[in-house]
């Protein structure tokens, strides 16, 4: 496994979420109310749209593009009878860093 530091532990609190980047890959961190911190690919599995404007009520992540909702503890879709689910990433906390295994990381393109 190749863990990459995504952010510090103060960046996401219980009941909150944040979208971060590891090279070209986006990572959605969610901390369900009463649950454990989770990491998912930062794109909706329904139409591969970015979750940068998604909402989170402490339990459900809702994609703003088509209003699909996903359970934050399992990643499973809760608004439609489909098998679509958020793609999970392995996560760990080392000291004050949140690290995620997103696979090989390609550097982000330099701004022109």
XYZ file of N, CA, C and O in Angstrom:
448
model
N 0.832 -1.177 0.000
C 0.000 0.000 0.000
C 0.879 1.245 0.000
O 1.904 1.274 0.648
N 0.414 2.242 -0.716
C 1.153 3.498 -0.806
C 0.268 4.627 -0.283
O -0.517 5.195 -1.030
N 0.390 4.918 0.987
C -0.431 5.966 1.580
C 0.144 7.344 1.263
O 1.354 7.535 1.267
N -0.750 8.281 0.976
C -0.396 9.656 0.661
C -1.082 10.566 1.673
O -2.266 10.392 1.962
N -0.355 11.538 2.192
C -0.951 12.495 3.113
C -1.925 13.383 2.351
O -1.585 13.968 1.325
N -3.151 13.459 2.858
C -4.214 14.236 2.225
C -4.386 15.589 2.920
O -4.561 16.606 2.273
N -4.366 15.583 4.252
C -4.565 16.811 5.022
C -4.196 16.535 6.468
O -3.843 15.410 6.822
N -4.319 17.549 7.322
C -4.086 17.312 8.749
C -5.403 16.934 9.422
O -6.476 17.134 8.858
N -5.289 16.392 10.608
C -6.471 15.859 11.293
C -7.497 16.926 11.649
O -8.660 16.613 11.848
N -7.114 18.185 11.699
C -8.055 19.248 12.016
C -8.878 19.707 10.826
O -9.760 20.552 10.966
N -8.625 19.147 9.649
C -9.319 19.587 8.432
C -10.746 19.079 8.307
O -11.541 19.656 7.572
N -11.067 17.969 8.985
C -12.428 17.408 8.944
C -12.829 17.052 10.366
O -12.085 16.383 11.071
N -14.002 17.500 10.768
C -14.491 17.177 12.108
C -15.726 16.278 12.002
O -16.314 16.137 10.921
N -16.110 15.681 13.112
C -17.263 14.780 13.117
C -18.497 15.511 12.585
O -18.774 16.644 12.949
N -19.197 14.851 11.664
C -20.379 15.426 11.030
C -20.047 16.269 9.813
O -20.932 16.857 9.209
N -18.767 16.298 9.432
C -18.338 17.132 8.307
C -17.696 16.338 7.196
O -17.510 15.122 7.287
N -17.356 17.047 6.131
C -16.677 16.424 4.994
C -15.760 17.454 4.356
O -15.864 18.654 4.608
N -14.882 16.963 3.494
C -13.995 17.841 2.748
C -13.497 17.125 1.511
O -13.384 15.898 1.491
N -13.227 17.887 0.475
C -12.688 17.327 -0.769
C -11.234 17.759 -0.876
O -10.924 18.947 -0.794
N -10.344 16.791 -1.068
C -8.912 17.034 -1.112
C -8.336 16.373 -2.363
O -9.030 15.627 -3.052
N -7.059 16.638 -2.646
C -6.435 16.077 -3.838
C -5.123 15.389 -3.510
O -4.371 15.844 -2.647
N -4.886 14.290 -4.201
C -3.616 13.576 -4.163
C -3.170 13.486 -5.618
O -3.658 12.635 -6.361
N -2.322 14.408 -6.041
C -1.972 14.488 -7.448
C -3.208 14.825 -8.253
O -3.911 15.783 -7.948
N -3.533 14.007 -9.257
C -4.709 14.235 -10.095
C -5.991 13.644 -9.506
O -7.067 13.857 -10.027
N -5.861 12.879 -8.431
C -7.023 12.200 -7.855
C -7.666 13.038 -6.759
O -6.986 13.643 -5.943
N -9.000 13.057 -6.766
C -9.715 13.759 -5.705
C -10.175 12.747 -4.661
O -10.520 11.611 -4.978
N -10.143 13.185 -3.413
C -10.505 12.334 -2.283
C -11.542 13.052 -1.441
O -11.337 14.186 -1.015
N -12.671 12.392 -1.222
C -13.724 12.917 -0.365
C -13.573 12.277 1.003
O -13.669 11.060 1.137
N -13.292 13.100 2.015
C -13.247 12.613 3.387
C -14.565 12.959 4.051
O -15.024 14.108 3.971
N -15.198 11.981 4.668
C -16.443 12.209 5.394
C -16.312 11.585 6.778
O -15.744 10.517 6.938
N -16.857 12.278 7.748
C -16.848 11.768 9.117
C -18.293 11.733 9.582
O -18.842 12.723 10.056
N -18.957 10.583 9.414
C -20.361 10.460 9.810
C -20.550 10.759 11.299
O -19.697 10.406 12.118
N -21.640 11.406 11.639
C -21.963 11.679 13.035
C -22.048 10.358 13.791
O -22.775 9.451 13.384
N -21.251 10.216 14.836
C -21.232 8.989 15.627
C -20.461 7.857 14.989
O -20.488 6.734 15.487
N -19.765 8.121 13.882
C -19.044 7.069 13.169
C -17.560 7.345 13.051
O -17.001 8.150 13.799
N -16.940 6.664 12.096
C -15.510 6.782 11.868
C -15.235 7.509 10.558
O -16.030 7.429 9.615
N -14.101 8.175 10.499
C -13.670 8.883 9.306
C -13.542 7.913 8.132
O -13.006 6.814 8.280
N -14.069 8.310 6.968
C -14.037 7.479 5.755
C -13.453 8.283 4.598
O -13.558 9.511 4.572
N -12.875 7.573 3.639
C -12.331 8.213 2.437
C -12.917 7.535 1.205
O -12.963 6.303 1.115
N -13.362 8.356 0.255
C -13.935 7.865 -0.997
C -13.361 8.666 -2.169
O -12.910 9.802 -1.990
N -13.445 8.078 -3.345
C -13.089 8.808 -4.557
C -14.014 10.020 -4.645
O -15.214 9.913 -4.393
N -13.487 11.155 -5.023
C -14.246 12.394 -5.020
C -15.103 12.623 -6.248
O -15.294 13.762 -6.680
N -15.623 11.531 -6.835
C -16.493 11.645 -8.012
C -17.707 10.747 -7.811
O -17.603 9.660 -7.255
N -18.859 11.213 -8.270
C -20.095 10.448 -8.144
C -20.049 9.241 -9.083
O -19.753 9.393 -10.271
N -20.356 8.049 -8.586
C -20.325 6.866 -9.444
C -21.472 6.808 -10.451
O -21.427 6.030 -11.393
N -22.472 7.641 -10.294
C -23.605 7.641 -11.211
C -23.207 8.192 -12.574
O -23.420 7.552 -13.600
N -22.616 9.388 -12.612
C -22.280 10.019 -13.892
C -20.850 10.544 -13.911
O -20.512 11.374 -14.745
N -20.012 10.059 -12.986
C -18.605 10.448 -12.894
C -18.439 11.962 -12.792
O -17.544 12.553 -13.386
N -19.318 12.594 -12.045
C -19.264 14.037 -11.837
C -18.508 14.328 -10.532
O -18.583 13.544 -9.585
N -17.810 15.463 -10.468
C -17.077 15.789 -9.240
C -18.023 16.074 -8.078
O -19.109 16.619 -8.270
N -17.584 15.692 -6.886
C -18.383 15.917 -5.687
C -17.949 17.179 -4.944
O -18.191 17.320 -3.748
N -17.349 18.108 -5.665
C -16.842 19.334 -5.046
C -17.949 20.187 -4.439
O -17.716 20.923 -3.484
N -19.164 20.100 -4.943
C -20.281 20.874 -4.409
C -21.302 19.992 -3.693
O -22.443 20.406 -3.470
N -20.900 18.768 -3.349
C -21.806 17.847 -2.662
C -22.183 18.403 -1.288
O -21.459 19.215 -0.706
N -23.316 17.946 -0.782
C -23.736 18.313 0.567
C -23.661 17.077 1.459
O -23.698 15.938 0.976
N -23.578 17.325 2.755
C -23.458 16.232 3.723
C -24.224 16.623 4.977
O -23.983 17.678 5.561
N -25.157 15.765 5.385
C -25.978 16.060 6.562
C -25.528 15.283 7.799
O -26.274 15.152 8.757
N -24.327 14.754 7.768
C -23.812 13.959 8.880
C -23.978 12.476 8.665
O -23.358 11.668 9.348
N -24.812 12.079 7.683
C -25.025 10.668 7.361
C -24.988 10.397 5.860
O -24.482 9.374 5.420
N -25.548 11.310 5.060
C -25.693 11.080 3.623
C -24.957 12.149 2.822
O -25.116 13.341 3.072
N -24.154 11.687 1.855
C -23.498 12.575 0.896
C -24.439 12.677 -0.301
O -24.848 11.655 -0.858
N -24.800 13.893 -0.701
C -25.708 14.087 -1.830
C -24.984 14.814 -2.951
O -24.464 15.917 -2.758
N -24.979 14.183 -4.120
C -24.353 14.757 -5.307
C -25.251 15.890 -5.825
O -26.458 15.692 -5.987
N -24.680 17.051 -6.117
C -25.503 18.180 -6.547
C -26.005 18.083 -7.987
O -26.928 18.785 -8.367
N -25.417 17.205 -8.780
C -25.752 17.157 -10.207
C -27.072 16.457 -10.495
O -27.846 16.914 -11.334
N -27.341 15.339 -9.827
C -28.580 14.595 -10.069
C -29.259 14.170 -8.769
O -30.160 13.338 -8.784
N -28.775 14.705 -7.643
C -29.359 14.464 -6.319
C -29.288 13.006 -5.860
O -30.146 12.559 -5.100
N -28.286 12.268 -6.308
C -28.101 10.915 -5.798
C -27.482 11.015 -4.412
O -26.567 11.810 -4.174
N -27.969 10.191 -3.484
C -27.468 10.187 -2.116
C -26.736 8.899 -1.799
O -27.123 7.820 -2.264
N -25.682 9.009 -0.980
C -24.844 7.858 -0.636
C -24.617 7.818 0.867
O -24.297 8.830 1.490
N -24.804 6.632 1.452
C -24.564 6.433 2.874
C -23.077 6.646 3.153
O -22.232 6.025 2.517
N -22.761 7.503 4.108
C -21.364 7.849 4.357
C -20.575 6.743 5.054
O -19.353 6.736 4.991
N -21.247 5.800 5.701
C -20.517 4.725 6.370
C -20.189 3.560 5.436
O -19.188 2.889 5.611
N -21.022 3.348 4.414
C -20.810 2.219 3.502
C -20.507 2.651 2.070
O -19.994 1.864 1.283
N -20.890 3.874 1.704
C -20.735 4.353 0.336
C -21.871 3.938 -0.581
O -21.939 4.367 -1.726
N -22.809 3.119 -0.086
C -23.906 2.620 -0.926
C -24.931 3.709 -1.223
O -25.213 4.561 -0.392
N -25.504 3.625 -2.427
C -26.542 4.569 -2.832
C -27.794 4.315 -1.997
O -28.218 3.171 -1.830
N -28.398 5.397 -1.485
C -29.593 5.264 -0.650
C -30.824 5.914 -1.278
O -31.902 5.865 -0.699
N -30.668 6.495 -2.465
C -31.803 7.169 -3.098
C -32.339 6.429 -4.315
O -33.413 6.767 -4.808
N -31.621 5.437 -4.804
C -32.037 4.684 -5.986
C -31.749 3.206 -5.769
O -30.802 2.854 -5.057
N -32.527 2.352 -6.380
C -32.324 0.905 -6.261
C -31.289 0.464 -7.307
O -31.636 -0.132 -8.322
N -30.040 0.807 -7.034
C -28.936 0.481 -7.940
C -27.762 -0.033 -7.112
O -27.748 0.092 -5.893
N -26.785 -0.567 -7.793
C -25.587 -1.046 -7.101
C -24.487 0.001 -7.041
O -23.430 -0.259 -6.493
N -24.721 1.172 -7.604
C -23.708 2.224 -7.576
C -23.340 2.550 -6.129
O -24.207 2.635 -5.272
N -22.050 2.723 -5.911
C -21.561 3.086 -4.579
C -20.312 3.935 -4.734
O -19.596 3.845 -5.748
N -20.058 4.765 -3.742
C -18.827 5.537 -3.735
C -17.653 4.573 -3.641
O -17.718 3.572 -2.919
N -16.577 4.878 -4.362
C -15.387 4.019 -4.350
C -14.565 4.312 -3.094
O -14.078 5.426 -2.923
N -14.422 3.317 -2.202
C -13.697 3.569 -0.947
C -12.182 3.510 -1.130
O -11.660 2.799 -1.984
N -11.486 4.273 -0.306
C -10.030 4.222 -0.211
C -9.666 3.827 1.218
O -10.358 4.197 2.171
N -8.556 3.094 1.343
C -8.030 2.777 2.668
C -7.552 4.086 3.293
O -7.007 4.952 2.612
N -7.753 4.220 4.592
C -7.407 5.453 5.292
C -6.707 5.117 6.594
O -6.971 4.067 7.200
N -5.789 5.995 7.004
C -5.148 5.844 8.314
C -4.751 7.236 8.814
O -4.614 8.179 8.028
N -4.584 7.334 10.123
C -4.140 8.577 10.736
C -2.768 8.303 11.345
O -2.600 7.371 12.130
N -1.803 9.105 10.930
C -0.433 9.012 11.441
C -0.087 10.351 12.069
O 0.059 11.347 11.349
N 0.008 10.380 13.393
C 0.272 11.650 14.071
C -0.873 12.609 13.810
O -2.019 12.321 14.111
N -0.564 13.774 13.203
C -1.619 14.740 12.890
C -1.949 14.768 11.407
O -2.520 15.724 10.910
N -1.602 13.678 10.687
C -1.876 13.595 9.251
C -2.912 12.521 8.935
O -2.871 11.438 9.497
N -3.823 12.850 8.017
C -4.746 11.863 7.473
C -4.136 11.389 6.167
O -3.827 12.193 5.285
N -3.930 10.075 6.055
C -3.313 9.489 4.880
C -4.279 8.515 4.222
O -5.017 7.808 4.897
N -4.250 8.501 2.878
C -5.159 7.664 2.104
C -4.360 6.918 1.039
O -3.441 7.470 0.444
N -4.727 5.659 0.816
C -4.112 4.877 -0.260
C -4.984 5.004 -1.498
O -6.010 4.349 -1.623
N -4.590 5.871 -2.419
C -5.346 6.093 -3.668
C -4.715 5.375 -4.845
O -5.099 5.589 -5.982
N -3.712 4.527 -4.562
C -2.998 3.870 -5.651
C -1.900 4.800 -6.154
O -1.562 5.780 -5.511
N -1.356 4.499 -7.330
C -0.290 5.358 -7.869
C -0.785 6.783 -8.066
O -1.875 7.007 -8.566
N 0.013 7.734 -7.624
C -0.360 9.141 -7.711
C 0.446 9.814 -8.821
O 1.674 9.802 -8.793
N -0.269 10.370 -9.788
C 0.371 11.159 -10.839
C 0.347 12.615 -10.392
O -0.682 13.081 -9.893
N 1.444 13.345 -10.587
C 1.435 14.744 -10.173
C 0.388 15.544 -10.935
O 0.111 15.277 -12.100
N -0.176 16.523 -10.253
C -1.139 17.418 -10.910
C -0.398 18.251 -11.948
O 0.789 18.518 -11.807
N -1.095 18.642 -12.997
C -0.490 19.480 -14.028
C -0.143 20.847 -13.467
O -0.895 21.411 -12.677
N 0.992 21.358 -13.901
C 1.393 22.695 -13.464
C 0.480 23.730 -14.099
O 0.043 23.573 -15.249
N 0.180 24.779 -13.362
C -0.653 25.864 -13.894
C 0.148 26.623 -14.940
O 1.310 26.905 -14.771
N -0.498 26.959 -16.055
C 0.196 27.671 -17.134
C 0.190 29.160 -16.886
O -0.581 29.698 -16.197
